[in-house]
Amino acid sequence: MNVPELIQKYIDTWNERDDARRAELLEAALTEDAVYSDPDHAGLNGRGELSAAIGKAQAQFGDLAFAVDNLVNVHHDKALFRWRLGPVGADSAVATGYDYVEFADGRIRRVIGFFE
């Protein structure tokens, strides 16, 4: 498992506007029973619930896109990375945060997001 590539694939799901393509990316990046939580979502279960939440978030974000800012650390089956949300190709960000992820079977099984 290449952790940086897997995390990038996960971030790509947040930027994918096509529902069918986003479902493909989520299948490649997350386990079927994946769980996602952040300050806005107490616990989304499975890829379908996360995809729906991503679609709603995209409607609010307009043309902004997510990017991996820094892979902080990786050990065993866990990783912590910093992300940013901002204009495509710009170094500036309108929002930043951290995601803690756990892996299983070469994919992400749990995401816990934190906003700064």
PDB file of N, CA and C in Angstrom, residues 55-108:
ATOM      1  N   GLY A  55     -21.137  15.602  -2.213  1.00  0.00           N
ATOM      2  CA  GLY A  55     -21.926  16.352  -3.190  1.00  0.00           C
ATOM      3  C   GLY A  55     -22.532  17.609  -2.597  1.00  0.00           C
ATOM      4  N   LYS A  56     -23.061  17.513  -1.387  1.00  0.00           N
ATOM      5  CA  LYS A  56     -23.633  18.688  -0.719  1.00  0.00           C
ATOM      6  C   LYS A  56     -22.550  19.716  -0.399  1.00  0.00           C
ATOM      7  N   ALA A  57     -21.390  19.250   0.041  1.00  0.00           N
ATOM      8  CA  ALA A  57     -20.288  20.169   0.355  1.00  0.00           C
ATOM      9  C   ALA A  57     -19.819  20.895  -0.894  1.00  0.00           C
ATOM     10  N   GLN A  58     -19.746  20.188  -2.001  1.00  0.00           N
ATOM     11  CA  GLN A  58     -19.303  20.810  -3.249  1.00  0.00           C
ATOM     12  C   GLN A  58     -20.232  21.944  -3.664  1.00  0.00           C
ATOM     13  N   ALA A  59     -21.523  21.795  -3.411  1.00  0.00           N
ATOM     14  CA  ALA A  59     -22.481  22.846  -3.749  1.00  0.00           C
ATOM     15  C   ALA A  59     -22.190  24.113  -2.954  1.00  0.00           C
ATOM     16  N   GLN A  60     -21.671  23.966  -1.746  1.00  0.00           N
ATOM     17  CA  GLN A  60     -21.326  25.117  -0.915  1.00  0.00           C
ATOM     18  C   GLN A  60     -19.979  25.714  -1.285  1.00  0.00           C
ATOM     19  N   PHE A  61     -19.038  24.886  -1.739  1.00  0.00           N
ATOM     20  CA  PHE A  61     -17.666  25.327  -1.980  1.00  0.00           C
ATOM     21  C   PHE A  61     -17.447  25.962  -3.349  1.00  0.00           C
ATOM     22  N   GLY A  62     -18.396  25.799  -4.257  1.00  0.00           N
ATOM     23  CA  GLY A  62     -18.223  26.367  -5.591  1.00  0.00           C
ATOM     24  C   GLY A  62     -17.017  25.775  -6.299  1.00  0.00           C
ATOM     25  N   ASP A  63     -16.136  26.625  -6.790  1.00  0.00           N
ATOM     26  CA  ASP A  63     -14.976  26.177  -7.555  1.00  0.00           C
ATOM     27  C   ASP A  63     -13.762  25.851  -6.692  1.00  0.00           C
ATOM     28  N   LEU A  64     -13.895  25.898  -5.389  1.00  0.00           N
ATOM     29  CA  LEU A  64     -12.771  25.588  -4.508  1.00  0.00           C
ATOM     30  C   LEU A  64     -12.466  24.095  -4.564  1.00  0.00           C
ATOM     31  N   ALA A  65     -11.216  23.745  -4.276  1.00  0.00           N
ATOM     32  CA  ALA A  65     -10.805  22.343  -4.318  1.00  0.00           C
ATOM     33  C   ALA A  65      -9.928  22.010  -3.119  1.00  0.00           C
ATOM     34  N   PHE A  66      -9.965  20.745  -2.745  1.00  0.00           N
ATOM     35  CA  PHE A  66      -9.128  20.248  -1.658  1.00  0.00           C
ATOM     36  C   PHE A  66      -7.768  19.822  -2.193  1.00  0.00           C
ATOM     37  N   ALA A  67      -6.755  19.940  -1.347  1.00  0.00           N
ATOM     38  CA  ALA A  67      -5.412  19.460  -1.661  1.00  0.00           C
ATOM     39  C   ALA A  67      -4.769  18.941  -0.385  1.00  0.00           C
ATOM     40  N   VAL A  68      -3.912  17.947  -0.532  1.00  0.00           N
ATOM     41  CA  VAL A  68      -3.123  17.478   0.600  1.00  0.00           C
ATOM     42  C   VAL A  68      -2.049  18.525   0.833  1.00  0.00           C
ATOM     43  N   ASP A  69      -1.981  19.031   2.042  1.00  0.00           N
ATOM     44  CA  ASP A  69      -0.989  20.045   2.376  1.00  0.00           C
ATOM     45  C   ASP A  69       0.285  19.401   2.914  1.00  0.00           C
ATOM     46  N   ASN A  70       0.124  18.367   3.748  1.00  0.00           N
ATOM     47  CA  ASN A  70       1.291  17.755   4.368  1.00  0.00           C
ATOM     48  C   ASN A  70       0.893  16.393   4.946  1.00  0.00           C
ATOM     49  N   LEU A  71       1.644  15.376   4.608  1.00  0.00           N
ATOM     50  CA  LEU A  71       1.478  14.079   5.252  1.00  0.00           C
ATOM     51  C   LEU A  71       2.309  14.140   6.525  1.00  0.00           C
ATOM     52  N   VAL A  72       1.645  14.288   7.666  1.00  0.00           N
ATOM     53  CA  VAL A  72       2.328  14.536   8.937  1.00  0.00           C
ATOM     54  C   VAL A  72       3.083  13.305   9.412  1.00  0.00           C
ATOM     55  N   ASN A  73       2.392  12.162   9.452  1.00  0.00           N
ATOM     56  CA  ASN A  73       3.036  10.967   9.968  1.00  0.00           C
ATOM     57  C   ASN A  73       2.234   9.736   9.585  1.00  0.00           C
ATOM     58  N   VAL A  74       2.932   8.616   9.479  1.00  0.00           N
ATOM     59  CA  VAL A  74       2.316   7.326   9.175  1.00  0.00           C
ATOM     60  C   VAL A  74       2.956   6.290  10.088  1.00  0.00           C
ATOM     61  N   HIS A  75       2.158   5.474  10.718  1.00  0.00           N
ATOM     62  CA  HIS A  75       2.695   4.312  11.424  1.00  0.00           C
ATOM     63  C   HIS A  75       1.638   3.223  11.450  1.00  0.00           C
ATOM     64  N   HIS A  76       2.116   2.013  11.341  1.00  0.00           N
ATOM     65  CA  HIS A  76       1.274   0.830  11.323  1.00  0.00           C
ATOM     66  C   HIS A  76       0.121   1.018  10.334  1.00  0.00           C
ATOM     67  N   ASP A  77      -1.091   1.014  10.800  1.00  0.00           N
ATOM     68  CA  ASP A  77      -2.241   1.143   9.903  1.00  0.00           C
ATOM     69  C   ASP A  77      -2.945   2.479  10.090  1.00  0.00           C
ATOM     70  N   LYS A  78      -2.161   3.531  10.396  1.00  0.00           N
ATOM     71  CA  LYS A  78      -2.731   4.853  10.675  1.00  0.00           C
ATOM     72  C   LYS A  78      -1.907   5.945  10.011  1.00  0.00           C
ATOM     73  N   ALA A  79      -2.569   7.066   9.731  1.00  0.00           N
ATOM     74  CA  ALA A  79      -1.858   8.225   9.175  1.00  0.00           C
ATOM     75  C   ALA A  79      -2.568   9.500   9.597  1.00  0.00           C
ATOM     76  N   LEU A  80      -1.813  10.584   9.608  1.00  0.00           N
ATOM     77  CA  LEU A  80      -2.332  11.908   9.890  1.00  0.00           C
ATOM     78  C   LEU A  80      -1.829  12.830   8.791  1.00  0.00           C
ATOM     79  N   PHE A  81      -2.758  13.573   8.176  1.00  0.00           N
ATOM     80  CA  PHE A  81      -2.334  14.517   7.146  1.00  0.00           C
ATOM     81  C   PHE A  81      -3.103  15.819   7.282  1.00  0.00           C
ATOM     82  N   ARG A  82      -2.486  16.866   6.780  1.00  0.00           N
ATOM     83  CA  ARG A  82      -3.099  18.195   6.778  1.00  0.00           C
ATOM     84  C   ARG A  82      -3.618  18.459   5.371  1.00  0.00           C
ATOM     85  N   TRP A  83      -4.802  19.058   5.273  1.00  0.00           N
ATOM     86  CA  TRP A  83      -5.400  19.403   3.981  1.00  0.00           C
ATOM     87  C   TRP A  83      -5.735  20.886   3.961  1.00  0.00           C
ATOM     88  N   ARG A  84      -5.980  21.371   2.754  1.00  0.00           N
ATOM     89  CA  ARG A  84      -6.428  22.752   2.596  1.00  0.00           C
ATOM     90  C   ARG A  84      -7.504  22.799   1.516  1.00  0.00           C
ATOM     91  N   LEU A  85      -8.360  23.773   1.627  1.00  0.00           N
ATOM     92  CA  LEU A  85      -9.415  24.019   0.650  1.00  0.00           C
ATOM     93  C   LEU A  85      -9.208  25.430   0.129  1.00  0.00           C
ATOM     94  N   GLY A  86      -9.091  25.563  -1.190  1.00  0.00           N
ATOM     95  CA  GLY A  86      -8.865  26.884  -1.766  1.00  0.00           C
ATOM     96  C   GLY A  86      -9.018  26.862  -3.267  1.00  0.00           C
ATOM     97  N   PRO A  87      -8.719  27.987  -3.907  1.00  0.00           N
ATOM     98  CA  PRO A  87      -8.786  28.052  -5.366  1.00  0.00           C
ATOM     99  C   PRO A  87      -7.805  27.057  -5.992  1.00  0.00           C
ATOM    100  N   VAL A  88      -8.214  26.453  -7.094  1.00  0.00           N
ATOM    101  CA  VAL A  88      -7.375  25.469  -7.779  1.00  0.00           C
ATOM    102  C   VAL A  88      -6.058  26.127  -8.192  1.00  0.00           C
ATOM    103  N   GLY A  89      -4.959  25.461  -7.851  1.00  0.00           N
ATOM    104  CA  GLY A  89      -3.636  25.930  -8.236  1.00  0.00           C
ATOM    105  C   GLY A  89      -3.051  27.027  -7.369  1.00  0.00           C
ATOM    106  N   ALA A  90      -3.793  27.495  -6.395  1.00  0.00           N
ATOM    107  CA  ALA A  90      -3.307  28.588  -5.538  1.00  0.00           C
ATOM    108  C   ALA A  90      -2.739  28.012  -4.238  1.00  0.00           C
ATOM    109  N   ASP A  91      -1.795  28.730  -3.670  1.00  0.00           N
ATOM    110  CA  ASP A  91      -1.242  28.326  -2.379  1.00  0.00           C
ATOM    111  C   ASP A  91      -2.105  28.795  -1.212  1.00  0.00           C
ATOM    112  N   SER A  92      -3.002  29.736  -1.483  1.00  0.00           N
ATOM    113  CA  SER A  92      -3.856  30.256  -0.425  1.00  0.00           C
ATOM    114  C   SER A  92      -4.984  29.271  -0.126  1.00  0.00           C
ATOM    115  N   ALA A  93      -5.517  29.381   1.085  1.00  0.00           N
ATOM    116  CA  ALA A  93      -6.593  28.487   1.492  1.00  0.00           C
ATOM    117  C   ALA A  93      -7.670  29.278   2.214  1.00  0.00           C
ATOM    118  N   VAL A  94      -8.914  28.863   2.021  1.00  0.00           N
ATOM    119  CA  VAL A  94     -10.024  29.457   2.767  1.00  0.00           C
ATOM    120  C   VAL A  94     -10.348  28.612   3.999  1.00  0.00           C
ATOM    121  N   ALA A  95      -9.869  27.367   3.992  1.00  0.00           N
ATOM    122  CA  ALA A  95     -10.058  26.472   5.131  1.00  0.00           C
ATOM    123  C   ALA A  95      -8.921  25.457   5.150  1.00  0.00           C
ATOM    124  N   THR A  96      -8.554  25.038   6.351  1.00  0.00           N
ATOM    125  CA  THR A  96      -7.541  24.003   6.520  1.00  0.00           C
ATOM    126  C   THR A  96      -7.981  23.073   7.637  1.00  0.00           C
ATOM    127  N   GLY A  97      -7.367  21.933   7.682  1.00  0.00           N
ATOM    128  CA  GLY A  97      -7.672  20.986   8.739  1.00  0.00           C
ATOM    129  C   GLY A  97      -6.769  19.780   8.671  1.00  0.00           C
ATOM    130  N   TYR A  98      -7.072  18.818   9.532  1.00  0.00           N
ATOM    131  CA  TYR A  98      -6.330  17.566   9.599  1.00  0.00           C
ATOM    132  C   TYR A  98      -7.299  16.413   9.483  1.00  0.00           C
ATOM    133  N   ASP A  99      -6.845  15.347   8.844  1.00  0.00           N
ATOM    134  CA  ASP A  99      -7.594  14.099   8.839  1.00  0.00           C
ATOM    135  C   ASP A  99      -6.712  13.010   9.416  1.00  0.00           C
ATOM    136  N   TYR A 100      -7.295  12.255  10.315  1.00  0.00           N
ATOM    137  CA  TYR A 100      -6.676  11.050  10.850  1.00  0.00           C
ATOM    138  C   TYR A 100      -7.361   9.892  10.140  1.00  0.00           C
ATOM    139  N   VAL A 101      -6.585   8.981   9.582  1.00  0.00           N
ATOM    140  CA  VAL A 101      -7.171   7.856   8.857  1.00  0.00           C
ATOM    141  C   VAL A 101      -6.601   6.539   9.380  1.00  0.00           C
ATOM    142  N   GLU A 102      -7.433   5.508   9.299  1.00  0.00           N
ATOM    143  CA  GLU A 102      -7.023   4.149   9.621  1.00  0.00           C
ATOM    144  C   GLU A 102      -7.230   3.294   8.377  1.00  0.00           C
ATOM    145  N   PHE A 103      -6.329   2.358   8.160  1.00  0.00           N
ATOM    146  CA  PHE A 103      -6.359   1.521   6.971  1.00  0.00           C
ATOM    147  C   PHE A 103      -6.737   0.086   7.306  1.00  0.00           C
ATOM    148  N   ALA A 104      -7.344  -0.576   6.345  1.00  0.00           N
ATOM    149  CA  ALA A 104      -7.625  -2.004   6.421  1.00  0.00           C
ATOM    150  C   ALA A 104      -7.664  -2.530   4.995  1.00  0.00           C
ATOM    151  N   ASP A 105      -7.027  -3.639   4.768  1.00  0.00           N
ATOM    152  CA  ASP A 105      -7.041  -4.278   3.445  1.00  0.00           C
ATOM    153  C   ASP A 105      -6.582  -3.336   2.336  1.00  0.00           C
ATOM    154  N   GLY A 106      -5.596  -2.487   2.622  1.00  0.00           N
ATOM    155  CA  GLY A 106      -5.027  -1.616   1.599  1.00  0.00           C
ATOM    156  C   GLY A 106      -5.874  -0.410   1.239  1.00  0.00           C
ATOM    157  N   ARG A 107      -6.920  -0.136   2.017  1.00  0.00           N
ATOM    158  CA  ARG A 107      -7.765   1.036   1.779  1.00  0.00           C
ATOM    159  C   ARG A 107      -8.052   1.726   3.107  1.00  0.00           C
ATOM    160  N   ILE A 108      -8.680   2.874   3.029  1.00  0.00           N
ATOM    161  CA  ILE A 108      -9.024   3.637   4.220  1.00  0.00           C
ATOM    162  C   ILE A 108     -10.315   3.072   4.811  1.00  0.00           C
TER     163      ILE A 108
END
